[in-house]
Coordinates of C-alpha atoms in Angstrom, one line a residue:
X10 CA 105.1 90.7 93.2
X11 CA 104.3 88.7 90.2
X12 CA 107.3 90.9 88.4
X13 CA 110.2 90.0 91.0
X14 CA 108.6 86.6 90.2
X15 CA 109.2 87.1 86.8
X16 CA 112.5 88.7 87.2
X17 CA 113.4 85.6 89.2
X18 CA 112.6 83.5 86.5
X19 CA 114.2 84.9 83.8
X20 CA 117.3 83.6 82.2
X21 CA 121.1 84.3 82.9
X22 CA 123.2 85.6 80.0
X23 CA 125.5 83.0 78.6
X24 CA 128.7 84.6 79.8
X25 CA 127.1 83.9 83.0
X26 CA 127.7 80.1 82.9
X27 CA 131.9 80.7 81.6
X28 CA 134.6 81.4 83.8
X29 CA 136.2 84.4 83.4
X30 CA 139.6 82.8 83.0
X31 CA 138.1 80.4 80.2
X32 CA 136.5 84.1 78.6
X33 CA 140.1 85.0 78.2
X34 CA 141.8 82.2 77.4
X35 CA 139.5 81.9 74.3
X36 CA 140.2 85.9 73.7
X37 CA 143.8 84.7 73.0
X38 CA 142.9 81.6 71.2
X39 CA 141.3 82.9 68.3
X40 CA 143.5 85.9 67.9
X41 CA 146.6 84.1 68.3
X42 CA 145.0 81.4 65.6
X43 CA 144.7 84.3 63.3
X44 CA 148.1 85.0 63.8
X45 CA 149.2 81.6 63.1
X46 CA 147.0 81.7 59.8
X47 CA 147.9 84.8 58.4
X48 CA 152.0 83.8 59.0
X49 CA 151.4 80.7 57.5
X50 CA 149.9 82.0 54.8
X51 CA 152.8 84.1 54.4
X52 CA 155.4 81.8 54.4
X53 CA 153.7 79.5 52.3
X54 CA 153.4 82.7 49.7
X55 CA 156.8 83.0 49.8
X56 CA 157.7 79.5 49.1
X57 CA 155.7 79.8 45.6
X58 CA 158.3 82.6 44.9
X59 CA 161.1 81.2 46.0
X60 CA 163.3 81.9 43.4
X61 CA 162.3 85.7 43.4
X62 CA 162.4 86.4 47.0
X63 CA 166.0 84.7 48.1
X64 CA 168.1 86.3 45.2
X65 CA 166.0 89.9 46.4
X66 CA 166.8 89.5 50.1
X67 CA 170.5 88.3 49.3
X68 CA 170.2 91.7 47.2
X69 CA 168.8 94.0 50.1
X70 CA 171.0 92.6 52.3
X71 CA 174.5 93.1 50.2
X72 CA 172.7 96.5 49.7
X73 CA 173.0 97.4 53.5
X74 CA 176.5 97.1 53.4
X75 CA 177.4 98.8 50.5
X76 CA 175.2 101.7 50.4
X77 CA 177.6 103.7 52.9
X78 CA 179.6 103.7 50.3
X79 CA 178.0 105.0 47.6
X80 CA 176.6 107.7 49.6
X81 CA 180.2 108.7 50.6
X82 CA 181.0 109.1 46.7
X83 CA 177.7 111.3 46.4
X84 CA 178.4 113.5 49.1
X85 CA 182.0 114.3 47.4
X86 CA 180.2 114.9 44.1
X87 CA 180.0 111.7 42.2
X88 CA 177.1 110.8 40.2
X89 CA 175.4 107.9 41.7
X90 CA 175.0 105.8 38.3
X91 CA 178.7 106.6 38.8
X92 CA 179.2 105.7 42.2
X93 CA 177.0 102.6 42.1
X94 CA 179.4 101.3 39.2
X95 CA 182.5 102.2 40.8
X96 CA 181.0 100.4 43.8
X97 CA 180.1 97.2 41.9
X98 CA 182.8 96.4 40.3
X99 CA 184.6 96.5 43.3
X100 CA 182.6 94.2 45.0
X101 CA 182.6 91.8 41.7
X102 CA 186.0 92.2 42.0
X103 CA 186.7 91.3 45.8
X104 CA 184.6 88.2 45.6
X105 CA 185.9 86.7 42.0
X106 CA 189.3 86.8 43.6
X107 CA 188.4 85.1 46.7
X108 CA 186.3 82.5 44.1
X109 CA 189.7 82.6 42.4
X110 CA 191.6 82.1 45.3
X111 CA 190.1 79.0 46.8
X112 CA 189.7 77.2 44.1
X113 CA 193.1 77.8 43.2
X114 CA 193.9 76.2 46.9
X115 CA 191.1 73.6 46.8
X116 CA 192.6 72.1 43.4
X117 CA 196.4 72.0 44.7
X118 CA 195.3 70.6 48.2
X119 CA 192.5 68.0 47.3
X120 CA 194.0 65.1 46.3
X121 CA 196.5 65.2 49.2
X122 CA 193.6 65.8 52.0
X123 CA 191.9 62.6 49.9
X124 CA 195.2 60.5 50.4
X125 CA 195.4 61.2 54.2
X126 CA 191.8 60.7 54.6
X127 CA 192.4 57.4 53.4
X128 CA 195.5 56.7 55.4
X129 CA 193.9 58.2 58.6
X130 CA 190.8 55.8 58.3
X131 CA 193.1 52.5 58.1
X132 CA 195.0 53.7 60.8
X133 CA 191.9 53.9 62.5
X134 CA 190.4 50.6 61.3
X135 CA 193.5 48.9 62.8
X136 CA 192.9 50.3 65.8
X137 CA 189.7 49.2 66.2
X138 CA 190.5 45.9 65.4
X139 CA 193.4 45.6 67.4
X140 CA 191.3 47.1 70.8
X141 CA 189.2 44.4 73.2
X142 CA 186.4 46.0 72.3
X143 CA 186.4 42.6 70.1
X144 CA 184.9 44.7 67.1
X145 CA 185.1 42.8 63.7
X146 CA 185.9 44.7 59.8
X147 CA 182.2 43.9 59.1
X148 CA 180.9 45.8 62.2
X149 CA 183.4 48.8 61.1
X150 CA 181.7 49.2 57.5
X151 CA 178.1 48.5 59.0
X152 CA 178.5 51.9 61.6
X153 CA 180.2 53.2 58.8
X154 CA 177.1 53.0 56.5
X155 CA 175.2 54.0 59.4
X156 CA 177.1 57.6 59.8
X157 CA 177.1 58.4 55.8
X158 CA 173.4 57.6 55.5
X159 CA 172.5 59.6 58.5
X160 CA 174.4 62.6 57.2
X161 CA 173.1 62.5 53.6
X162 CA 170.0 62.8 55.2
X163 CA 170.7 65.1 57.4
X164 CA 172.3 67.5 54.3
X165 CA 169.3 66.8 52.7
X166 CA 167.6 68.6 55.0
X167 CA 169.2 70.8 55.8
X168 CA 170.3 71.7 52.3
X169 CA 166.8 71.0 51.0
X170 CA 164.1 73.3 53.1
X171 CA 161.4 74.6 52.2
X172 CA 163.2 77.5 50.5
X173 CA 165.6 75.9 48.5
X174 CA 166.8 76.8 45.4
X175 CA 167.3 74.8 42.0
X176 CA 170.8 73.6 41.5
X177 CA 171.1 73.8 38.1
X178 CA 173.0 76.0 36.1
X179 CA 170.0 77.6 34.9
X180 CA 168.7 78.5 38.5
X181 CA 171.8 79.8 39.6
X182 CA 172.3 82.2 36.7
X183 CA 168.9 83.4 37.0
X184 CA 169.5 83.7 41.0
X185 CA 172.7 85.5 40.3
X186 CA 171.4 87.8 37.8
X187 CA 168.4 88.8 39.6
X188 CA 170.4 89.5 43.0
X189 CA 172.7 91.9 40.6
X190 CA 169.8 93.7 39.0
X191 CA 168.1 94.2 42.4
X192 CA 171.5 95.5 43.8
X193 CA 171.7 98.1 41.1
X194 CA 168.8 99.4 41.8
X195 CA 168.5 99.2 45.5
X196 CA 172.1 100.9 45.7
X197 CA 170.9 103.6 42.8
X198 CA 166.8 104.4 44.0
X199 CA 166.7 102.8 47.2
X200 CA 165.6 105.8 48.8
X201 CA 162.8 106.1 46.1
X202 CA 161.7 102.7 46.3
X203 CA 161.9 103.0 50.0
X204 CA 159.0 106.3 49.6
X205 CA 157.0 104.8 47.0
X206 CA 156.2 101.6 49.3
X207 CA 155.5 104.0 52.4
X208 CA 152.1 106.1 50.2
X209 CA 151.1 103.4 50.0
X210 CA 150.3 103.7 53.7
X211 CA 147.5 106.3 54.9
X212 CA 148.3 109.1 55.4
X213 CA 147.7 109.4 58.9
X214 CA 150.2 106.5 60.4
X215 CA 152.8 106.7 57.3
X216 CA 155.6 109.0 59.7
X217 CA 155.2 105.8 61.8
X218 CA 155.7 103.4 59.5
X219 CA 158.0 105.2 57.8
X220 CA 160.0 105.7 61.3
X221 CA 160.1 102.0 61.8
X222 CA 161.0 101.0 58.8
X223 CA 163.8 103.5 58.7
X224 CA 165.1 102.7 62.2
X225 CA 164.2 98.3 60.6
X226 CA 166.9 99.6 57.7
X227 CA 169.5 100.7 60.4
X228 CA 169.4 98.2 62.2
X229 CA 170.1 95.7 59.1
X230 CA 172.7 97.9 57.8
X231 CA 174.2 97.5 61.7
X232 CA 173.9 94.2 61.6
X233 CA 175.6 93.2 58.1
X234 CA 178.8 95.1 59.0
X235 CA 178.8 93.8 62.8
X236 CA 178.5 90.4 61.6
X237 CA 181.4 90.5 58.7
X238 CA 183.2 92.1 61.6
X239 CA 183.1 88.8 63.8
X240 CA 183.1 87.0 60.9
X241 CA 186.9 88.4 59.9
X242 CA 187.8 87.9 63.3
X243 CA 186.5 84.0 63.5
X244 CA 188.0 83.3 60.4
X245 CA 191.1 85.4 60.8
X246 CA 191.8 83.6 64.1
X247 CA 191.4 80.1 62.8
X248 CA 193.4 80.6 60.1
X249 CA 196.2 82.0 62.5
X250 CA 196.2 79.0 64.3
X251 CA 195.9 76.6 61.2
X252 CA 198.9 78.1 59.9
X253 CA 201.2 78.3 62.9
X254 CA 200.2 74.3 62.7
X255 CA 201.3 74.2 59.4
X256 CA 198.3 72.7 57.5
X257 CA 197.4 73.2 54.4
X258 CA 194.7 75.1 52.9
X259 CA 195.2 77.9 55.4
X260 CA 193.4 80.3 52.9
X261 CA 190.6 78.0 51.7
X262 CA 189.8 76.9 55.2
X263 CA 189.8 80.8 56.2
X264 CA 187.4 81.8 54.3
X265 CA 185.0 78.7 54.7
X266 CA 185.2 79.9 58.6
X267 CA 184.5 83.1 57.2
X268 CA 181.4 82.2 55.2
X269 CA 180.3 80.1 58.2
X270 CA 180.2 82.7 60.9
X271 CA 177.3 84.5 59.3
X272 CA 175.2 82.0 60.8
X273 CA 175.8 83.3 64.7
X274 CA 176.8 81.0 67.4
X275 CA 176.6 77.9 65.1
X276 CA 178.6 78.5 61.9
X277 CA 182.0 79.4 63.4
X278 CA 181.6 76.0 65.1
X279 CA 180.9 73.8 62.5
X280 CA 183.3 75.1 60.8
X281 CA 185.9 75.0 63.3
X282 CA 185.4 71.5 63.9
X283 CA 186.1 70.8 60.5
X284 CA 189.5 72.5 60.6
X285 CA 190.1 70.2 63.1
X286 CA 189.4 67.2 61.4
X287 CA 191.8 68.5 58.6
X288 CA 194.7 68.7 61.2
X289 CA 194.1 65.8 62.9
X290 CA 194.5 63.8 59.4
X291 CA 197.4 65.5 58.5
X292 CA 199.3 66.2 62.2
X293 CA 198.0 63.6 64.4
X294 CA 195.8 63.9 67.6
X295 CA 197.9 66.9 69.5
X296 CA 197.4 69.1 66.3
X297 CA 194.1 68.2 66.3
X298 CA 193.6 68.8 70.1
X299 CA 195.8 72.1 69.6
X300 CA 193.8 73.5 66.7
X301 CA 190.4 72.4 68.9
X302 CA 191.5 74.6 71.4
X303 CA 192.2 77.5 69.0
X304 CA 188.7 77.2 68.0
X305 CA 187.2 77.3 71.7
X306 CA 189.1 80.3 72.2
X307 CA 187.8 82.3 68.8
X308 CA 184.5 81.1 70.1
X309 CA 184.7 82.3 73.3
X310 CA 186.5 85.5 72.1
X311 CA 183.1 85.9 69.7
X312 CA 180.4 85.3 72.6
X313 CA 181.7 87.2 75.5
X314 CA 183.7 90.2 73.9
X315 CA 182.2 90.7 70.4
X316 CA 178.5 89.3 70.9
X317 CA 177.9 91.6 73.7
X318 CA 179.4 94.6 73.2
X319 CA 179.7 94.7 69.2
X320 CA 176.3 92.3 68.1
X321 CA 174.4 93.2 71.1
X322 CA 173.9 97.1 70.3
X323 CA 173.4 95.8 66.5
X324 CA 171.0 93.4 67.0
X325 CA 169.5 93.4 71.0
X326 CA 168.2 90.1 70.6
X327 CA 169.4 87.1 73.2
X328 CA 171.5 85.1 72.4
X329 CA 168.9 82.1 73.0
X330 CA 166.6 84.1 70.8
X331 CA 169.9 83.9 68.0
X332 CA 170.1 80.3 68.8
X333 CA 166.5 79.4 68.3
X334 CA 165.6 81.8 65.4
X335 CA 168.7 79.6 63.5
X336 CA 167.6 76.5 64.6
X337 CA 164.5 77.1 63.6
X338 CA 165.4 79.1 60.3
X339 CA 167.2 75.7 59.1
X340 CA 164.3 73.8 60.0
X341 CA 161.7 75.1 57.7
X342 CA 164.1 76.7 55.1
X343 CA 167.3 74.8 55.1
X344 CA 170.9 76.7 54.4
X345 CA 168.5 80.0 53.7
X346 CA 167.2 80.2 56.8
X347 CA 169.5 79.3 58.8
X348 CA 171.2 82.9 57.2
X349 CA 168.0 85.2 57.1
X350 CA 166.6 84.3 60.4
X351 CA 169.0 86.2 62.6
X352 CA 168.3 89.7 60.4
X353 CA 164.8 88.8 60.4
X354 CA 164.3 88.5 64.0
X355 CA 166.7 91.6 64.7
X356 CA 164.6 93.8 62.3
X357 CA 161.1 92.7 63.6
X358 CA 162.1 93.4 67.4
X359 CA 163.6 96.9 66.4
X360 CA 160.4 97.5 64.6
X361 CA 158.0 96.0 67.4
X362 CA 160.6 98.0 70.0
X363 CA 159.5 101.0 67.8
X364 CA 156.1 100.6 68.1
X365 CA 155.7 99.6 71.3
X366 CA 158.2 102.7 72.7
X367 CA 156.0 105.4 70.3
X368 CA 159.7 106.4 68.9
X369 CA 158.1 107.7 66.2
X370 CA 157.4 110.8 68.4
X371 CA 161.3 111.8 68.9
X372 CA 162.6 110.4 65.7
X373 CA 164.3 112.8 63.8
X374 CA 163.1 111.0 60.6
X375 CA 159.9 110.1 61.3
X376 CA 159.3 114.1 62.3
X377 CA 160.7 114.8 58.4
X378 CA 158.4 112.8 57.0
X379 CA 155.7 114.0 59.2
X380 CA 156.2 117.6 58.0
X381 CA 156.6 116.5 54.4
X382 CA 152.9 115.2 55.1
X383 CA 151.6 118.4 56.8
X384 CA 153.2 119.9 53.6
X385 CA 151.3 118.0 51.2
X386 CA 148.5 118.2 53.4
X387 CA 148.4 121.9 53.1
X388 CA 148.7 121.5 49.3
X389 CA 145.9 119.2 49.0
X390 CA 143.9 121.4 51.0
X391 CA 145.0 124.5 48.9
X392 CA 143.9 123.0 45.5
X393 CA 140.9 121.3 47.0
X394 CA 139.9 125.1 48.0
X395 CA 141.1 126.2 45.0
X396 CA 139.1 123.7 42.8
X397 CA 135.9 124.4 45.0
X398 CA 136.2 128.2 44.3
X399 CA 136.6 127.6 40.4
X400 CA 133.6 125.1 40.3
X401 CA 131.4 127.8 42.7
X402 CA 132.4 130.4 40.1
X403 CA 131.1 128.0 37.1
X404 CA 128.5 127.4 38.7
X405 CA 127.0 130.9 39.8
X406 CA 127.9 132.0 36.1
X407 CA 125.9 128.4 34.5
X408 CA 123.2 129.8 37.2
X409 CA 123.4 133.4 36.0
X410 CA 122.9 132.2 32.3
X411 CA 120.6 129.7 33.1
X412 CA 118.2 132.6 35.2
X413 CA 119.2 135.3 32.5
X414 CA 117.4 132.0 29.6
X415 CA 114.1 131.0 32.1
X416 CA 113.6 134.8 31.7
X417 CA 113.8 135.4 27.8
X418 CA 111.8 132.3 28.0
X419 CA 109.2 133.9 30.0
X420 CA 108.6 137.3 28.3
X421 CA 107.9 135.3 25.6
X422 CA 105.1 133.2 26.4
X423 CA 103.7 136.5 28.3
X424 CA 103.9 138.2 25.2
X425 CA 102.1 135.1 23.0
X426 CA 99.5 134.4 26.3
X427 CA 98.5 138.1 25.9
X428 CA 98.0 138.4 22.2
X429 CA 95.9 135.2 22.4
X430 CA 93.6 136.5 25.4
X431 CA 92.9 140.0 24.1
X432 CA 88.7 141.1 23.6
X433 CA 87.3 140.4 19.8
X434 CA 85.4 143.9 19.6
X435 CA 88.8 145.3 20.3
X436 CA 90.7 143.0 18.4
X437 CA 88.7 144.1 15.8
X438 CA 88.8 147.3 15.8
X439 CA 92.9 147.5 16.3
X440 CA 93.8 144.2 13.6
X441 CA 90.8 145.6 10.9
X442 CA 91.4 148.9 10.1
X443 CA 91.3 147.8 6.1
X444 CA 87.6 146.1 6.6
X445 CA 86.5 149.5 8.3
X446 CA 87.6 151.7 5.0
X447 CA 85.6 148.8 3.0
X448 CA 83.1 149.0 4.6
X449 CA 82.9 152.8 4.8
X450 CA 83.5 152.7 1.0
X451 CA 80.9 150.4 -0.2
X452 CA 78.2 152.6 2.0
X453 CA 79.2 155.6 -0.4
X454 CA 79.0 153.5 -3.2
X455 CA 75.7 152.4 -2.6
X456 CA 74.5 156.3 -1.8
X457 CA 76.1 157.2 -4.6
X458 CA 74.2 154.7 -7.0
X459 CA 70.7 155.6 -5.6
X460 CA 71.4 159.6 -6.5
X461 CA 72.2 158.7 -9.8
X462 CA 68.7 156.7 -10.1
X463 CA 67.3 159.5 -8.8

């Protein structure tokens, strides 16, 4: 009785008094705080290195698109060191004319897109000033101010981040230098570099890791190529319809739609927009409408015909993740992230997809490397048993030595304990034998002396 009583009495556990749905919610809390932690501490890590870690991904990711080529020299007998150089100097080559080539462009065009800049903003002016909206020269240069301060900000920004780079000369030779040496290398050992990071793994999840990062690699390399796919397309389109309008530039303004459309969704409309700007200073309103309308269609040609069925298989990702990974790239890195983040997010969902599906188990590569590590395994354990039989060996032989010692050891100190322990009587009579023949001899002495007396 008095126990129930006691039972009664005794206190409920703590988990008692929380609801179950408050139990879970602070499961998720702290893990998910941890997460947060450990990615902030990440990113702020690689804001100290900066200017190491942008010229190296610009590196791995030019190194994506050009190592199908130098393994297509290897496999027809060229030295790599030789293919890697052949390769280079090609791509040096196809970008310094493109540099070339716009700048040629820029230099001949610029003053005359500066001239109808000017002319297109009096016209405008006038306009303004001639419409009832009753808006005075002085309100003109105020919204004016207003529109040039608000995008110098936002360039700042945007430019800015918290990745950006150094803009002097020094930084950008350093930056260029550093992507070049990394290329070399990544084009040359990539494969070694690539195996050296995975032991560093245990042993016992590296066909995993390695799996996913191979399958991570892939879908980079997929990605790259996809995206200077679209990117020709956008670019070539634009340009088409620039130069059936007859503006100038055609070339320079190609290639900046080019460069733009490796930012998904967002570059190729930027960019567009500014072509249009360009013809309506230099053709009026129904160029400008026209070449707006060129634009709409490239765009739409990108995000219903070469999103899904050229990207999509590249990358899987939605396109509101591709919207929101740039969006949020630029916000925390400026012009860096606004290019990494779409690679970034298509690499960690092909490795999380890896993961998460256990592809590891009918992955042709990760199955390699799992036999190379059954291999090795089987080596290890082979000299491991080898070593063990050599140091049993030593060891029965130090033993045997050792024994073969305590016993020489031992038959000595019998032999001294035994001399030392032996009867004096008999002692006597086996160490004296030369006192008994004295003795013996002085008895016949002393006979001998008491004859003669005699």
């Amino acid at each position: 009785m008095s126990a129930a009583r006691d039972d009664r009495r005794a206190p409920a556990h703590d988990l008692d008094f929380v609801p179950f749905g408050v139990r879970i919610a602070a499961a998720w809390s702290w893990r998910l705080l941890l997460i947060v932690a450990g990615g902030a501490v990440a990113i702020w890590a690689i804001v100290q290195i900066r200017l190491v870690v942008i010229p190296v991904v610009v590196a791995l990711l030019i190194a994506s698109l050009l190592r199908p080529a130098v393994q297509r020299m290897q496999r027809h007998g060229v030295n790599v060191w030789a293919a890697v150089a052949v390769t280079m100097i090609a791509f040096i080559a196809v970008v310094a004319g493109l540099v070339w080539i716009v700048s040629d462009q820029l230099g001949r065009g610029l003053s005359g897109l500066t001239e109808h800049l000017e002319q297109a903003y009096e016209e405008l002016k006038q306009l303004l000033l001639a419409s009832p909206l009753h808006i005075t020269e002085d309100d003109i240069n105020g919204y004016l101010a207003q529109i040039m301060d608000s995008a110098q900000q936002d360039s700042q920004v945007i430019v800015s981040g918290a990745l950006s780079v150094g803009t002097t000369a020094g930084h950008v030779l350093a930056g260029v230098l550093l992507t070049l040496f990394s290329l070399i290398f990544f084009l040359a050992d990539g494969r070694t570099i690539f195996f050296w990071g995975m032991r560093l793994v245990p042993m016992r999840v590296r066909a995993a890791v390695s799996g996913a990062g191979h399958a991570g690699w892939r879908t980079l390399s997929s990605y790259v190529r996809v995206q200077i796919l679209v990117a020709a397309v956008d670019g070539g389109g634009i340009a088409i319809g620039a130069a059936a309008l007859g503006l100038p530039m055609v070339v320079p303004l190609g290639i900046m739609v080019f460069l733009g459309s490796f930012v998904p969704f967002v570059g190729a409309i930027v960019t567009g927009t500014l072509i249009s700007v360009v013809a309506l200073v230099y053709k009026g309103w129904i160029a400008a409408l026209i070449m707006l309308a060129v634009v709409i269609a490239v765009h739409q040609l990108e995000s219903h015909v070469m999103q899904p069925l050229v990207m999509g298989s590249a990358v899987n990702v939605h396109p509101l993740g591709v919207v929101l990974s740039v969006a949020i790239g630029t916000m925390l890195a400026g012009i860096p992230g606004a290019l990494f983040a779409v690679p970034v997010v298509a690499v960690a969902n092909r490795v999380v997809n890896y993961f998460g599906d256990r592809d590891w188990e009918a992955d042709p590569f990760a199955q390699g490397v799992q036999l190379t590590i059954d291999a090795e395994r089987c080596q290890q354990e082979r000299q491991h048993a080898a070593y063990e039989r050599t140091r049993a060996a030593l060891q029965a032989e130090v033993a045997t030595e050792a024994e073969a010692a305590e016993a020489a050891d031992a038959g000595a100190e019998a032999s001294t304990t035994a001399g030392a322990t032996m009867p004096e009587g008999r002692s006597g009579r086996l160490s004296s034998p030369a006192g008994s023949s004295a003795a013996a001899d002085a008895t016949a002495s002393e006979g001998g002396g008491e004859i003669i007396k005699g």
